[in-house]
Amino acid sequence: MKIPVLIVQGTTDLQVTVDNAKMLSASKPDAELLLIDSMNHILKESDTDIQRNMATYNKPDLPLKTGLVDFILTKK
């Protein structure tokens, strides 16, 4: 495909690692890789504690990680 690709990865994702995102990015060198500190798999703020991280999955009212939407909106 000849479209822009943005790979978004949180550093506290329990399901997909930063290394996974880096490998994906390496397979498509023209893709942009965005690593977001303290963001988990559901794009919410979380730390590395597994119980607290998993608790965010049941809280739909939590906002998306600060900066994520703003970054995406600046891409055109």
mmCIF file of C-alpha atoms in Angstrom:
data_model
loop_
_atom_site.group_PDB
_atom_site.id
_atom_site.type_symbol
_atom_site.label_atom_id
_atom_site.label_comp_id
_atom_site.label_asym_id
_atom_site.label_seq_id
_atom_site.Cartn_x
_atom_site.Cartn_y
_atom_site.Cartn_z
ATOM 1 C CA MET A 1 0.000 0.000 0.000
ATOM 2 C CA LYS A 2 1.192 3.461 -0.786
ATOM 3 C CA ILE A 3 -0.409 5.406 2.050
ATOM 4 C CA PRO A 4 1.116 7.036 5.129
ATOM 5 C CA VAL A 5 1.412 4.669 8.090
ATOM 6 C CA LEU A 6 1.499 5.695 11.732
ATOM 7 C CA ILE A 7 2.427 3.048 14.286
ATOM 8 C CA VAL A 8 1.267 4.067 17.755
ATOM 9 C CA GLN A 9 2.686 2.225 20.753
ATOM 10 C CA GLY A 10 2.353 2.810 24.469
ATOM 11 C CA THR A 11 5.220 1.975 26.779
ATOM 12 C CA THR A 12 2.936 0.290 29.340
ATOM 13 C CA ASP A 13 1.048 -1.904 26.865
ATOM 14 C CA LEU A 14 0.728 -5.398 28.368
ATOM 15 C CA GLN A 15 -0.199 -7.065 25.068
ATOM 16 C CA VAL A 16 2.171 -5.564 22.507
ATOM 17 C CA THR A 17 5.675 -4.492 23.432
ATOM 18 C CA VAL A 18 7.728 -1.518 22.337
ATOM 19 C CA ASP A 19 10.097 -4.026 20.701
ATOM 20 C CA ASN A 20 7.147 -5.406 18.690
ATOM 21 C CA ALA A 21 6.336 -1.889 17.471
ATOM 22 C CA LYS A 22 9.968 -1.274 16.568
ATOM 23 C CA MET A 23 10.084 -4.504 14.547
ATOM 24 C CA LEU A 24 6.887 -3.517 12.742
ATOM 25 C CA SER A 25 8.345 -0.110 12.029
ATOM 26 C CA ALA A 26 11.553 -1.680 10.697
ATOM 27 C CA SER A 27 9.494 -3.709 8.239
ATOM 28 C CA LYS A 28 8.077 -0.475 6.784
ATOM 29 C CA PRO A 29 10.872 2.102 7.014
ATOM 30 C CA ASP A 30 8.720 4.966 5.722
ATOM 31 C CA ALA A 31 6.204 4.464 8.555
ATOM 32 C CA GLU A 32 6.216 6.867 11.461
ATOM 33 C CA LEU A 33 6.601 5.307 14.898
ATOM 34 C CA LEU A 34 5.019 7.147 17.817
ATOM 35 C CA LEU A 35 5.976 5.847 21.260
ATOM 36 C CA ILE A 36 3.878 7.272 24.072
ATOM 37 C CA ASP A 37 5.110 7.015 27.653
ATOM 38 C CA SER A 38 2.678 5.520 30.181
ATOM 39 C CA MET A 39 0.034 4.568 27.603
ATOM 40 C CA ASN A 40 -1.440 1.072 27.618
ATOM 41 C CA HIS A 41 -3.119 -1.138 25.005
ATOM 42 C CA ILE A 42 -6.439 0.708 25.161
ATOM 43 C CA LEU A 43 -4.734 4.079 24.720
ATOM 44 C CA LYS A 44 -5.241 5.139 28.340
ATOM 45 C CA GLU A 45 -2.794 6.450 30.944
ATOM 46 C CA SER A 46 -1.371 3.608 33.013
ATOM 47 C CA ASP A 47 1.720 2.578 34.881
ATOM 48 C CA THR A 48 3.486 -0.783 34.783
ATOM 49 C CA ASP A 49 1.554 -2.312 37.684
ATOM 50 C CA ILE A 50 -0.475 -5.110 36.069
ATOM 51 C CA GLN A 51 -3.527 -4.785 38.344
ATOM 52 C CA ARG A 52 -3.821 -1.009 37.911
ATOM 53 C CA ASN A 53 -3.158 -1.310 34.180
ATOM 54 C CA MET A 54 -5.861 -3.973 33.735
ATOM 55 C CA ALA A 55 -8.306 -1.913 35.828
ATOM 56 C CA THR A 56 -8.291 0.768 33.120
ATOM 57 C CA TYR A 57 -9.952 -1.707 30.721
ATOM 58 C CA ASN A 58 -13.198 -1.478 32.713
ATOM 59 C CA LYS A 59 -13.302 2.300 32.956
ATOM 60 C CA PRO A 60 -14.693 3.671 29.697
ATOM 61 C CA ASP A 61 -14.884 7.173 31.165
ATOM 62 C CA LEU A 62 -11.112 7.467 31.415
ATOM 63 C CA PRO A 63 -9.811 9.866 28.783
ATOM 64 C CA LEU A 64 -7.412 8.841 26.062
ATOM 65 C CA LYS A 65 -3.776 9.448 26.930
ATOM 66 C CA THR A 66 -2.954 13.140 26.821
ATOM 67 C CA GLY A 67 -1.288 14.129 23.572
ATOM 68 C CA LEU A 68 -2.445 11.166 21.490
ATOM 69 C CA VAL A 69 -5.408 12.836 19.778
ATOM 70 C CA ASP A 70 -3.548 16.116 19.307
ATOM 71 C CA PHE A 71 -0.678 14.293 17.604
ATOM 72 C CA ILE A 72 -3.005 12.382 15.282
ATOM 73 C CA LEU A 73 -4.913 15.536 14.363
ATOM 74 C CA THR A 74 -1.711 17.259 13.272
ATOM 75 C CA LYS A 75 -1.025 14.490 10.725
ATOM 76 C CA LYS A 76 -2.530 15.040 7.297
#
